[in-house]
Tab-separated table of C-alpha atoms in Angstrom:
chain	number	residue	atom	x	y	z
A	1	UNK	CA	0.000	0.000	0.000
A	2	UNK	CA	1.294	3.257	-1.510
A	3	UNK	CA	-0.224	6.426	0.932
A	4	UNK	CA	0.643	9.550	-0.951
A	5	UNK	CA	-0.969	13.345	-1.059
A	6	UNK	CA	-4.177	13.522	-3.552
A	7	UNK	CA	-6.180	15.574	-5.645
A	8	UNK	CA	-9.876	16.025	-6.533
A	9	UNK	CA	-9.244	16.430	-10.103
A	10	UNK	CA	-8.289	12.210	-10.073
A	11	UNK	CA	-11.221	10.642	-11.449
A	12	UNK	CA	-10.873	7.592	-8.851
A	13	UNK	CA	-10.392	9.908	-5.790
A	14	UNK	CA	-13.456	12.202	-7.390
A	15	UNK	CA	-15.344	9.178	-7.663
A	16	UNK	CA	-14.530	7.862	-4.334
A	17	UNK	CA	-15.366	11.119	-2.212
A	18	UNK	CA	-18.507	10.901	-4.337
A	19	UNK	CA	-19.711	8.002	-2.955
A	20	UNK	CA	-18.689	9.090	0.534
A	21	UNK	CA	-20.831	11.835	0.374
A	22	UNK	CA	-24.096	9.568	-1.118
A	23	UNK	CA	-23.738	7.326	1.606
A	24	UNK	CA	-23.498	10.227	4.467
A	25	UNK	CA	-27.016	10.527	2.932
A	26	UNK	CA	-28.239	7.345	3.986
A	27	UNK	CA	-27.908	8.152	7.155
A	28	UNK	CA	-28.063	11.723	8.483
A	29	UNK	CA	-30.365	14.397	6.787
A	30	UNK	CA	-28.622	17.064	5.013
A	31	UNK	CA	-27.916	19.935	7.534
A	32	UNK	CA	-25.679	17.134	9.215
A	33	UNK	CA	-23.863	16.046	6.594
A	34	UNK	CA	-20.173	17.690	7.433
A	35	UNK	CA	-18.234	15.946	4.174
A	36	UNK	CA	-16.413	18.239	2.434
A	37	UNK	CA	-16.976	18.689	-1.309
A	38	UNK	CA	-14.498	18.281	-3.986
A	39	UNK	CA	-13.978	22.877	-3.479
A	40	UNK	CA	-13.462	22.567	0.088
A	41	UNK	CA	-11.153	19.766	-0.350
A	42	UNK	CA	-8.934	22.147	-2.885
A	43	UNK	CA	-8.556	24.651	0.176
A	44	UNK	CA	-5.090	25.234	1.236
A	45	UNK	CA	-6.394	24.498	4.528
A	46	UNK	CA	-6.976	20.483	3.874
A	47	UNK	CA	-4.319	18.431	2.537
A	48	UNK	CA	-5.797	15.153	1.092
A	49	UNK	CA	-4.264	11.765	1.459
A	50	UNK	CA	-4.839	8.333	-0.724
A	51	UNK	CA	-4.121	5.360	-0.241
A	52	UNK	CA	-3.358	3.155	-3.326
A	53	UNK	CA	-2.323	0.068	-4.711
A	54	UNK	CA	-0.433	0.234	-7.679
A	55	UNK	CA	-3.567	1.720	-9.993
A	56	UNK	CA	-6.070	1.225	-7.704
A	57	UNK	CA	-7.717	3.699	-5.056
A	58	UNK	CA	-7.877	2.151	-1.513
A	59	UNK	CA	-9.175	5.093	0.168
A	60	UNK	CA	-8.333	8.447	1.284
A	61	UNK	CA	-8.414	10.656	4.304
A	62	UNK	CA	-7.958	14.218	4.848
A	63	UNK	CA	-6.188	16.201	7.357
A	64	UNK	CA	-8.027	20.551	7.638
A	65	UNK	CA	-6.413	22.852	9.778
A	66	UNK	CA	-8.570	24.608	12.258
A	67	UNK	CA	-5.783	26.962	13.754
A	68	UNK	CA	-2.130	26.393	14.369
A	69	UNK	CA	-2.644	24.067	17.352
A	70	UNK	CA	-5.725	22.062	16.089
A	71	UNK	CA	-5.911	20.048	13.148
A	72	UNK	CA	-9.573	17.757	11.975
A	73	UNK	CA	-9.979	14.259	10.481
A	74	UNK	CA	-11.698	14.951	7.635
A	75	UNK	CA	-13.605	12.541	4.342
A	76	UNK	CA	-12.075	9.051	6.058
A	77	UNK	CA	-13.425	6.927	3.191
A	78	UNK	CA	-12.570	2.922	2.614
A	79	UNK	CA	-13.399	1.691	-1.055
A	80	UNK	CA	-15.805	-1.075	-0.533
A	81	UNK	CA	-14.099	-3.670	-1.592
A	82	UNK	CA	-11.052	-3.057	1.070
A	83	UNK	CA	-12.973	-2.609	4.230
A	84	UNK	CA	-11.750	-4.168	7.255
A	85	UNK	CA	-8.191	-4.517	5.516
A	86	UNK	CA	-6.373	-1.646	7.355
A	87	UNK	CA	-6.591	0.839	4.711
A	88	UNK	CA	-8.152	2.915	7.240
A	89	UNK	CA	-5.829	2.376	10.074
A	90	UNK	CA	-3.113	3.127	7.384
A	91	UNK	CA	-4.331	6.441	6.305
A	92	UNK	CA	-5.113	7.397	10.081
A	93	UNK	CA	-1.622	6.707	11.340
A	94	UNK	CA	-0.133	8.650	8.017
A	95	UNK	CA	-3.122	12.043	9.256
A	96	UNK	CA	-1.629	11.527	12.678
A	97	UNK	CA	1.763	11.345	11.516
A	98	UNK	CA	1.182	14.740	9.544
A	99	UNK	CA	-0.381	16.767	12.059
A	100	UNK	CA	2.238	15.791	14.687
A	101	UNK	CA	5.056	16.939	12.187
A	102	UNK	CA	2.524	20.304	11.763
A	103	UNK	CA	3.057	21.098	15.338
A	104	UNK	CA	-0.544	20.507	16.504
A	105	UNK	CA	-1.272	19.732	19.903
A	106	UNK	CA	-4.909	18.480	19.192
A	107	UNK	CA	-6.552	16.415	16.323
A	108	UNK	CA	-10.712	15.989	16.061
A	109	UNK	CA	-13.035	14.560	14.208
A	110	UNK	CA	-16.796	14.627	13.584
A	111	UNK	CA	-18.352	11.588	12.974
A	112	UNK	CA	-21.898	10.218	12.660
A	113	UNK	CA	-24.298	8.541	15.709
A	114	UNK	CA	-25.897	6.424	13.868
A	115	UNK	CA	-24.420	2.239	14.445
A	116	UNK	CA	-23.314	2.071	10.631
A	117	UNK	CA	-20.497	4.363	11.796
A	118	UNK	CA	-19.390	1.995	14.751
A	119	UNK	CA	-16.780	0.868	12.568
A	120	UNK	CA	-15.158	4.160	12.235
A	121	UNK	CA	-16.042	5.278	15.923
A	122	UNK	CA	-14.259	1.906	17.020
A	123	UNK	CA	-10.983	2.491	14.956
A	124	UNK	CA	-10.779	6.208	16.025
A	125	UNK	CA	-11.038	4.742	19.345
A	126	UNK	CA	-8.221	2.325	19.268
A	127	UNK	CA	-6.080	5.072	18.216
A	128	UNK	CA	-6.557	7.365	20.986
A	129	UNK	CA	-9.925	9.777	20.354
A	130	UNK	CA	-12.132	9.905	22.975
A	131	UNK	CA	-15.441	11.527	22.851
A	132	UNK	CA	-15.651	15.470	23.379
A	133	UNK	CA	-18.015	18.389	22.396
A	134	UNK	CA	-18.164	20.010	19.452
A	135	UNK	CA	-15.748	22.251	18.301
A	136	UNK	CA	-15.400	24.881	15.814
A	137	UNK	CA	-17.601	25.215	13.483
A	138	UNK	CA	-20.113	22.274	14.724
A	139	UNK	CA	-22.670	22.217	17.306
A	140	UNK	CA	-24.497	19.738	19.129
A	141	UNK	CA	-26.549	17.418	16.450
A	142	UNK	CA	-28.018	14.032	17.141
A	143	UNK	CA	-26.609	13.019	14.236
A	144	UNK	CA	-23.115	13.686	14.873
A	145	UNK	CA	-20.684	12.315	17.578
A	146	UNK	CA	-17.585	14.515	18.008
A	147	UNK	CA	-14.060	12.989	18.820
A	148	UNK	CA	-10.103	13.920	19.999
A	149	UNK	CA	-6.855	13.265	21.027
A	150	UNK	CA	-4.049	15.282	22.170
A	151	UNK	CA	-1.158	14.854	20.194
């Protein structure tokens, strides 16, 4: 597995964030849905990563700056067909990696409530995030479940 920086202008990572966002649908209604779109992603302030093998998108994972000291977890996304294979793990250890080299003292991440995302609230777990409040720019939703770490 090859994790290196990415772009929204690849078809496969375009694709990919696509489907992220359709299946944040199926499960929050849309003033809760916090996924970035492909714009937001192109902000200086989020540097995207991808996970790949040889030709073929794993997944990706982005890492947005809030402020010097705090960085967020943003657009975690697993193709389908390599879930439960530590592409995720992979990416997060490569976000945590970055933001510790950044000089953060604090990563977060918003993630949903509802049990299809007990998978991702498990592996943010086992690396360290604990629950918390929301922080900027979020505030309390049932259908969000906020997470961090000091780094």
């Amino acid at each position: 597995m090859d994790i290196r920086p990415g772009s929204v202008l690849d078809p496969a990572v375009d694709a990919l964030l696509g489907a992220h966002r359709r299946r944040m649908q199926a499960y929050s209604p849309p003033e809760s849905i916090h996924a970035l779109m492909p714009e937001q992603l192109a902000d200086p302030s989020v540097s995207l990563w991808c996970a790949w093998q040889k030709d073929e998108l794993l997944g990706c994972g982005a890492l947005k700056a809030l402020d010097a000291a705090h960085g967020e977890i943003k657009s975690m996304r697993t193709a389908d067909a390599y879930l439960r294979r530590g592409v995720a793990a992979a990416l997060l250890t490569r976000l945590i990696e970055e933001a510790q080299a950044r000089g953060y003292a604090r990563l977060s991440l918003e993630t949903g409530s509802d049990p299809a995302f007990e998978p991702a609230r498990r592996l943010y777990t086992r690396f360290g995030f604990s629950l918390c409040g929301p922080f900027a720019p979020y505030v309390e939703d049932p259908y969000s479940l906020f997470m961090t770490r000091a780094l």
